[in-house]
Amino acid sequence: MTHLLLLSRGLGAVPAFLAATVPHKTPLIGYIPDATRDFTDAPFVRAEREALASLGNPVLELPLSAHTPESLAAALDEVDAIYVAGGDTFALLDAVRTAGVADLLRQRVEAGLPYIGSSAGSVLAGPDIRPIGPLDDPKGLHAGTDTTGLGLTDAVVLPHADGLLPPYPLVLIQRTLARYADRFRIVPVRDDQALLHGPAGERLIESSPLLDVTELLAESEQLAESDS
């Protein structure tokens, strides 16, 4: 009974997903931020947090870096859904491995805990994160590591597939598809879409952004240039 909502950027589909999977109450969301560990002050991180907060659900921070499997299991007992934030997919997988919680997360989601992924969080839900390398790991620094994902679906989400965000131009999206489509089932997801996976099957749905972060991304790039 696996319920997945795999977003690219827009959170518009989240309220309906929560209403369907956690009826009759206001769900407490466990927020897993580890993909943002190298971008804690980045504007796009702030934008995602603000978008999630605007939904009105209580949020419990669950940084994997602060947990053991036992303490995370206890925390997951308290939440009604988990939200795995966007950022660096390789950093996120490293946090999962370091904390030793891959099996725990997989078991809880397969037992019915709703899983909401955003960008990196969506990629993690698939069988392997290697296809996200051209986007998150363009220098191939992690090419030799174990890139096995949680395996909650056999789909590898390719976020930002419309090529509208400056760091992910359409040519990069197309290059990624050409390189990996023969080895993985890759599902391109636009920033106004989400991949919905549940007992009834899998389909792409609309998920409009609650906040437009284009300007924030540009601001982030300017900050990076000024620091270099």
GROMACS .gro file of N, CA, C and O in nm, residues 71-159:
model
  356
   71SER      N    1   1.601   0.613   1.679
   71SER     CA    2   1.537   0.741   1.708
   71SER      C    3   1.449   0.787   1.592
   71SER      O    4   1.343   0.847   1.613
   72LEU      N    5   1.490   0.755   1.467
   72LEU     CA    6   1.406   0.792   1.354
   72LEU      C    7   1.278   0.710   1.354
   72LEU      O    8   1.170   0.762   1.324
   73ALA      N    9   1.287   0.583   1.388
   73ALA     CA   10   1.168   0.499   1.395
   73ALA      C   11   1.067   0.557   1.494
   73ALA      O   12   0.946   0.562   1.467
   74ALA      N   13   1.116   0.604   1.608
   74ALA     CA   14   1.028   0.665   1.708
   74ALA      C   15   0.965   0.793   1.653
   74ALA      O   16   0.845   0.819   1.675
   75ALA      N   17   1.044   0.872   1.581
   75ALA     CA   18   0.992   0.996   1.524
   75ALA      C   19   0.888   0.968   1.415
   75ALA      O   20   0.786   1.038   1.406
   76LEU      N   21   0.912   0.867   1.335
   76LEU     CA   22   0.817   0.833   1.230
   76LEU      C   23   0.685   0.784   1.287
   76LEU      O   24   0.581   0.794   1.221
   77ASP      N   25   0.688   0.732   1.409
   77ASP     CA   26   0.565   0.692   1.475
   77ASP      C   27   0.474   0.812   1.501
   77ASP      O   28   0.351   0.796   1.514
   78GLU      N   29   0.534   0.931   1.507
   78GLU     CA   30   0.459   1.051   1.543
   78GLU      C   31   0.401   1.125   1.422
   78GLU      O   32   0.308   1.204   1.437
   79VAL      N   33   0.457   1.103   1.303
   79VAL     CA   34   0.416   1.182   1.187
   79VAL      C   35   0.316   1.104   1.102
   79VAL      O   36   0.306   0.981   1.109
   80ASP      N   37   0.242   1.179   1.019
   80ASP     CA   38   0.141   1.119   0.933
   80ASP      C   39   0.187   1.107   0.788
   80ASP      O   40   0.123   1.036   0.708
   81ALA      N   41   0.294   1.176   0.753
   81ALA     CA   42   0.351   1.171   0.618
   81ALA      C   43   0.492   1.225   0.627
   81ALA      O   44   0.527   1.296   0.723
   82ILE      N   45   0.575   1.191   0.529
   82ILE     CA   46   0.709   1.250   0.523
   82ILE      C   47   0.724   1.329   0.394
   82ILE      O   48   0.665   1.295   0.290
   83TYR      N   49   0.800   1.436   0.404
   83TYR     CA   50   0.831   1.522   0.291
   83TYR      C   51   0.983   1.526   0.280
   83TYR      O   52   1.052   1.573   0.371
   84VAL      N   53   1.036   1.474   0.168
   84VAL     CA   54   1.181   1.468   0.148
   84VAL      C   55   1.219   1.581   0.053
   84VAL      O   56   1.180   1.580  -0.064
   85ALA      N   57   1.292   1.678   0.104
   85ALA     CA   58   1.315   1.803   0.033
   85ALA      C   59   1.410   1.788  -0.085
   85ALA      O   60   1.485   1.690  -0.097
   86GLY      N   61   1.408   1.889  -0.171
   86GLY     CA   62   1.497   1.894  -0.285
   86GLY      C   63   1.635   1.946  -0.247
   86GLY      O   64   1.658   1.993  -0.136
   87GLY      N   65   1.726   1.937  -0.342
   87GLY     CA   66   1.865   1.980  -0.320
   87GLY      C   67   1.959   1.889  -0.396
   87GLY      O   68   1.938   1.863  -0.514
   88ASP      N   69   2.059   1.837  -0.328
   88ASP     CA   70   2.159   1.748  -0.388
   88ASP      C   71   2.119   1.604  -0.359
   88ASP      O   72   2.123   1.559  -0.244
   89THR      N   73   2.085   1.530  -0.464
   89THR     CA   74   2.039   1.392  -0.446
   89THR      C   75   2.149   1.304  -0.390
   89THR      O   76   2.122   1.212  -0.310
   90PHE      N   77   2.273   1.329  -0.428
   90PHE     CA   78   2.384   1.247  -0.379
   90PHE      C   79   2.408   1.273  -0.230
   90PHE      O   80   2.439   1.180  -0.155
   91ALA      N   81   2.394   1.396  -0.187
   91ALA     CA   82   2.405   1.428  -0.044
   91ALA      C   83   2.292   1.362   0.034
   91ALA      O   84   2.312   1.312   0.146
   92LEU      N   85   2.173   1.361  -0.024
   92LEU     CA   86   2.058   1.298   0.042
   92LEU      C   87   2.081   1.149   0.058
   92LEU      O   88   2.059   1.093   0.167
   93LEU      N   89   2.124   1.082  -0.049
   93LEU     CA   90   2.148   0.938  -0.039
   93LEU      C   91   2.260   0.909   0.060
   93LEU      O   92   2.253   0.812   0.136
   94ASP      N   93   2.362   0.993   0.063
   94ASP     CA   94   2.470   0.975   0.159
   94ASP      C   95   2.417   0.985   0.302
   94ASP      O   96   2.459   0.907   0.390
   95ALA      N   97   2.325   1.078   0.326
   95ALA     CA   98   2.267   1.092   0.460
   95ALA      C   99   2.187   0.968   0.498
   95ALA      O  100   2.192   0.922   0.613
   96VAL      N  101   2.112   0.914   0.402
   96VAL     CA  102   2.035   0.793   0.426
   96VAL      C  103   2.128   0.677   0.462
   96VAL      O  104   2.104   0.602   0.558
   97ARG      N  105   2.236   0.664   0.387
   97ARG     CA  106   2.330   0.554   0.410
   97ARG      C  107   2.405   0.572   0.543
   97ARG      O  108   2.423   0.476   0.618
   98THR      N  109   2.451   0.694   0.570
   98THR     CA  110   2.527   0.719   0.693
   98THR      C  111   2.443   0.692   0.816
   98THR      O  112   2.491   0.636   0.916
   99ALA      N  113   2.315   0.732   0.810
   99ALA     CA  114   2.225   0.709   0.923
   99ALA      C  115   2.178   0.564   0.930
   99ALA      O  116   2.124   0.521   1.033
  100GLY      N  117   2.194   0.490   0.821
  100GLY     CA  118   2.153   0.350   0.819
  100GLY      C  119   2.002   0.332   0.823
  100GLY      O  120   1.951   0.240   0.888
  101VAL      N  121   1.930   0.421   0.750
  101VAL     CA  122   1.783   0.420   0.761
  101VAL      C  123   1.713   0.386   0.630
  101VAL      O  124   1.591   0.401   0.620
  102ALA      N  125   1.785   0.337   0.530
  102ALA     CA  126   1.720   0.305   0.402
  102ALA      C  127   1.611   0.200   0.421
  102ALA      O  128   1.498   0.217   0.372
  103ASP      N  129   1.642   0.093   0.491
  103ASP     CA  130   1.543  -0.014   0.510
  103ASP      C  131   1.425   0.036   0.592
  103ASP      O  132   1.309   0.001   0.563
  104LEU      N  133   1.453   0.117   0.693
  104LEU     CA  134   1.346   0.171   0.777
  104LEU      C  135   1.250   0.256   0.695
  104LEU      O  136   1.127   0.240   0.703
  105LEU      N  137   1.304   0.348   0.616
  105LEU     CA  138   1.219   0.434   0.534
  105LEU      C  139   1.138   0.350   0.435
  105LEU      O  140   1.018   0.372   0.418
  106ARG      N  141   1.203   0.255   0.372
  106ARG     CA  142   1.135   0.171   0.274
  106ARG      C  143   1.021   0.094   0.340
  106ARG      O  144   0.908   0.089   0.289
  107GLN      N  145   1.048   0.035   0.456
  107GLN     CA  146   0.946  -0.044   0.525
  107GLN      C  147   0.828   0.041   0.568
  107GLN      O  148   0.712   0.000   0.553
  108ARG      N  149   0.855   0.161   0.620
  108ARG     CA  150   0.746   0.245   0.667
  108ARG      C  151   0.658   0.293   0.551
  108ARG      O  152   0.535   0.295   0.562
  109VAL      N  153   0.721   0.330   0.440
  109VAL     CA  154   0.642   0.376   0.326
  109VAL      C  155   0.564   0.261   0.265
  109VAL      O  156   0.446   0.275   0.230
  110GLU      N  157   0.626   0.145   0.254
  110GLU     CA  158   0.554   0.029   0.200
  110GLU      C  159   0.441  -0.015   0.292
  110GLU      O  160   0.344  -0.077   0.246
  111ALA      N  161   0.450   0.020   0.421
  111ALA     CA  162   0.344  -0.013   0.516
  111ALA      C  163   0.232   0.091   0.516
  111ALA      O  164   0.132   0.074   0.586
  112GLY      N  165   0.250   0.200   0.437
  112GLY     CA  166   0.142   0.296   0.424
  112GLY      C  167   0.173   0.440   0.457
  112GLY      O  168   0.087   0.527   0.439
  113LEU      N  169   0.292   0.470   0.509
  113LEU     CA  170   0.326   0.608   0.540
  113LEU      C  171   0.340   0.687   0.410
  113LEU      O  172   0.425   0.654   0.327
  114PRO      N  173   0.259   0.789   0.388
  114PRO     CA  174   0.267   0.865   0.263
  114PRO      C  175   0.403   0.933   0.248
  114PRO      O  176   0.457   0.990   0.344
  115TYR      N  177   0.456   0.926   0.126
  115TYR     CA  178   0.588   0.981   0.094
  115TYR      C  179   0.570   1.091  -0.009
  115TYR      O  180   0.517   1.068  -0.118
  116ILE      N  181   0.614   1.212   0.028
  116ILE     CA  182   0.616   1.324  -0.066
  116ILE      C  183   0.762   1.357  -0.093
  116ILE      O  184   0.838   1.387   0.000
  117GLY      N  185   0.802   1.351  -0.218
  117GLY     CA  186   0.937   1.388  -0.256
  117GLY      C  187   0.934   1.513  -0.340
  117GLY      O  188   0.840   1.536  -0.416
  118SER      N  189   1.037   1.594  -0.327
  118SER     CA  190   1.052   1.712  -0.411
  118SER      C  191   1.189   1.707  -0.475
  118SER      O  192   1.291   1.704  -0.405
  119SER      N  193   1.194   1.701  -0.608
  119SER     CA  194   1.319   1.700  -0.683
  119SER      C  195   1.410   1.587  -0.632
  119SER      O  196   1.385   1.471  -0.660
  120ALA      N  197   1.514   1.617  -0.556
  120ALA     CA  198   1.603   1.513  -0.505
  120ALA      C  199   1.526   1.407  -0.427
  120ALA      O  200   1.554   1.287  -0.438
  121GLY      N  201   1.429   1.450  -0.349
  121GLY     CA  202   1.348   1.356  -0.272
  121GLY      C  203   1.268   1.263  -0.362
  121GLY      O  204   1.243   1.147  -0.326
  122SER      N  205   1.228   1.312  -0.478
  122SER     CA  206   1.156   1.229  -0.575
  122SER      C  207   1.249   1.127  -0.639
  122SER      O  208   1.213   1.011  -0.660
  123VAL      N  209   1.370   1.171  -0.672
  123VAL     CA  210   1.468   1.080  -0.733
  123VAL      C  211   1.503   0.967  -0.637
  123VAL      O  212   1.515   0.851  -0.676
  124LEU      N  213   1.519   1.000  -0.510
  124LEU     CA  214   1.557   0.901  -0.409
  124LEU      C  215   1.457   0.786  -0.403
  124LEU      O  216   1.496   0.672  -0.375
  125ALA      N  217   1.330   0.812  -0.429
  125ALA     CA  218   1.227   0.709  -0.419
  125ALA      C  219   1.243   0.600  -0.524
  125ALA      O  220   1.190   0.490  -0.507
  126GLY      N  221   1.316   0.626  -0.631
  126GLY     CA  222   1.331   0.531  -0.740
  126GLY      C  223   1.437   0.426  -0.714
  126GLY      O  224   1.495   0.419  -0.605
  127PRO      N  225   1.465   0.343  -0.814
  127PRO     CA  226   1.559   0.232  -0.795
  127PRO      C  227   1.705   0.273  -0.792
  127PRO      O  228   1.789   0.203  -0.736
  128ASP      N  229   1.739   0.388  -0.855
  128ASP     CA  230   1.878   0.429  -0.867
  128ASP      C  231   1.883   0.579  -0.896
  128ASP      O  232   1.800   0.630  -0.972
  129ILE      N  233   1.978   0.649  -0.835
  129ILE     CA  234   1.987   0.794  -0.857
  129ILE      C  235   2.091   0.829  -0.963
  129ILE      O  236   2.111   0.947  -0.993
  130ARG      N  237   2.156   0.729  -1.021
  130ARG     CA  238   2.263   0.756  -1.117
  130ARG      C  239   2.219   0.849  -1.232
  130ARG      O  240   2.295   0.937  -1.272
  131PRO      N  241   2.097   0.834  -1.287
  131PRO     CA  242   2.060   0.921  -1.399
  131PRO      C  243   2.054   1.070  -1.365
  131PRO      O  244   2.054   1.153  -1.456
  132ILE      N  245   2.051   1.104  -1.235
  132ILE     CA  246   2.047   1.246  -1.200
  132ILE      C  247   2.188   1.306  -1.201
  132ILE      O  248   2.206   1.427  -1.182
  133GLY      N  249   2.289   1.223  -1.227
  133GLY     CA  250   2.427   1.269  -1.226
  133GLY      C  251   2.455   1.392  -1.310
  133GLY      O  252   2.519   1.487  -1.263
  134PRO      N  253   2.408   1.398  -1.436
  134PRO     CA  254   2.435   1.518  -1.516
  134PRO      C  255   2.378   1.647  -1.456
  134PRO      O  256   2.427   1.756  -1.484
  135LEU      N  257   2.274   1.636  -1.372
  135LEU     CA  258   2.214   1.753  -1.310
  135LEU      C  259   2.280   1.786  -1.176
  135LEU      O  260   2.314   1.901  -1.149
  136ASP      N  261   2.296   1.684  -1.090
  136ASP     CA  262   2.347   1.707  -0.955
  136ASP      C  263   2.496   1.680  -0.940
  136ASP      O  264   2.557   1.727  -0.845
  137ASP      N  265   2.553   1.603  -1.030
  137ASP     CA  266   2.693   1.562  -1.017
  137ASP      C  267   2.762   1.572  -1.153
  137ASP      O  268   2.814   1.474  -1.204
  138PRO      N  269   2.764   1.692  -1.212
  138PRO     CA  270   2.816   1.705  -1.349
  138PRO      C  271   2.963   1.668  -1.363
  138PRO      O  272   3.008   1.633  -1.473
  139LYS      N  273   3.041   1.674  -1.254
  139LYS     CA  274   3.183   1.638  -1.260
  139LYS      C  275   3.207   1.489  -1.236
  139LYS      O  276   3.321   1.444  -1.238
  140GLY      N  277   3.099   1.416  -1.209
  140GLY     CA  278   3.113   1.272  -1.189
  140GLY      C  279   3.184   1.234  -1.061
  140GLY      O  280   3.241   1.125  -1.052
  141LEU      N  281   3.179   1.317  -0.960
  141LEU     CA  282   3.251   1.290  -0.836
  141LEU      C  283   3.198   1.166  -0.765
  141LEU      O  284   3.270   1.101  -0.689
  142HIS      N  285   3.070   1.134  -0.788
  142HIS     CA  286   3.009   1.020  -0.720
  142HIS      C  287   2.982   0.904  -0.814
  142HIS      O  288   2.907   0.812  -0.779
  143ALA      N  289   3.040   0.907  -0.931
  143ALA     CA  290   3.009   0.809  -1.034
  143ALA      C  291   3.044   0.667  -0.990
  143ALA      O  292   2.980   0.571  -1.033
  144GLY      N  293   3.144   0.651  -0.904
  144GLY     CA  294   3.185   0.517  -0.864
  144GLY      C  295   3.120   0.466  -0.739
  144GLY      O  296   3.149   0.355  -0.695
  145THR      N  297   3.031   0.545  -0.677
  145THR     CA  298   2.968   0.503  -0.553
  145THR      C  299   2.841   0.424  -0.581
  145THR      O  300   2.790   0.422  -0.692
  146ASP      N  301   2.791   0.358  -0.478
  146ASP     CA  302   2.665   0.285  -0.488
  146ASP      C  303   2.551   0.387  -0.495
  146ASP      O  304   2.530   0.465  -0.403
  147THR      N  305   2.478   0.387  -0.604
  147THR     CA  306   2.374   0.488  -0.625
  147THR      C  307   2.234   0.429  -0.615
  147THR      O  308   2.137   0.489  -0.661
  148THR      N  309   2.221   0.313  -0.551
  148THR     CA  310   2.091   0.249  -0.536
  148THR      C  311   1.998   0.335  -0.452
  148THR      O  312   2.033   0.378  -0.342
  149GLY      N  313   1.877   0.361  -0.503
  149GLY     CA  314   1.779   0.440  -0.430
  149GLY      C  315   1.693   0.353  -0.338
  149GLY      O  316   1.726   0.237  -0.311
  150LEU      N  317   1.580   0.409  -0.293
  150LEU     CA  318   1.494   0.336  -0.201
  150LEU      C  319   1.414   0.226  -0.270
  150LEU      O  320   1.365   0.134  -0.204
  151GLY      N  321   1.395   0.238  -0.401
  151GLY     CA  322   1.322   0.134  -0.473
  151GLY      C  323   1.174   0.127  -0.441
  151GLY      O  324   1.113   0.021  -0.450
  152LEU      N  325   1.114   0.239  -0.406
  152LEU     CA  326   0.971   0.243  -0.378
  152LEU      C  327   0.889   0.239  -0.507
  152LEU      O  328   0.769   0.209  -0.505
  153THR      N  329   0.953   0.271  -0.618
  153THR     CA  330   0.895   0.264  -0.751
  153THR      C  331   1.008   0.227  -0.847
  153THR      O  332   1.124   0.250  -0.815
  154ASP      N  333   0.971   0.171  -0.962
  154ASP     CA  334   1.075   0.141  -1.060
  154ASP      C  335   1.102   0.259  -1.153
  154ASP      O  336   1.183   0.250  -1.243
  155ALA      N  337   1.035   0.371  -1.128
  155ALA     CA  338   1.053   0.491  -1.209
  155ALA      C  339   1.163   0.579  -1.152
  155ALA      O  340   1.169   0.600  -1.031
  156VAL      N  341   1.250   0.628  -1.239
  156VAL     CA  342   1.347   0.730  -1.200
  156VAL      C  343   1.290   0.865  -1.245
  156VAL      O  344   1.279   0.892  -1.364
  157VAL      N  345   1.251   0.947  -1.148
  157VAL     CA  346   1.198   1.079  -1.181
  157VAL      C  347   1.311   1.169  -1.231
  157VAL      O  348   1.417   1.178  -1.168
  158LEU      N  349   1.287   1.233  -1.344
  158LEU     CA  350   1.379   1.335  -1.395
  158LEU      C  351   1.311   1.469  -1.376
  158LEU      O  352   1.225   1.508  -1.455
  159PRO      N  353   1.343   1.541  -1.267
  159PRO     CA  354   1.272   1.665  -1.237
  159PRO      C  355   1.318   1.779  -1.327
  159PRO      O  356   1.418   1.770  -1.397
   0.00000   0.00000   0.00000
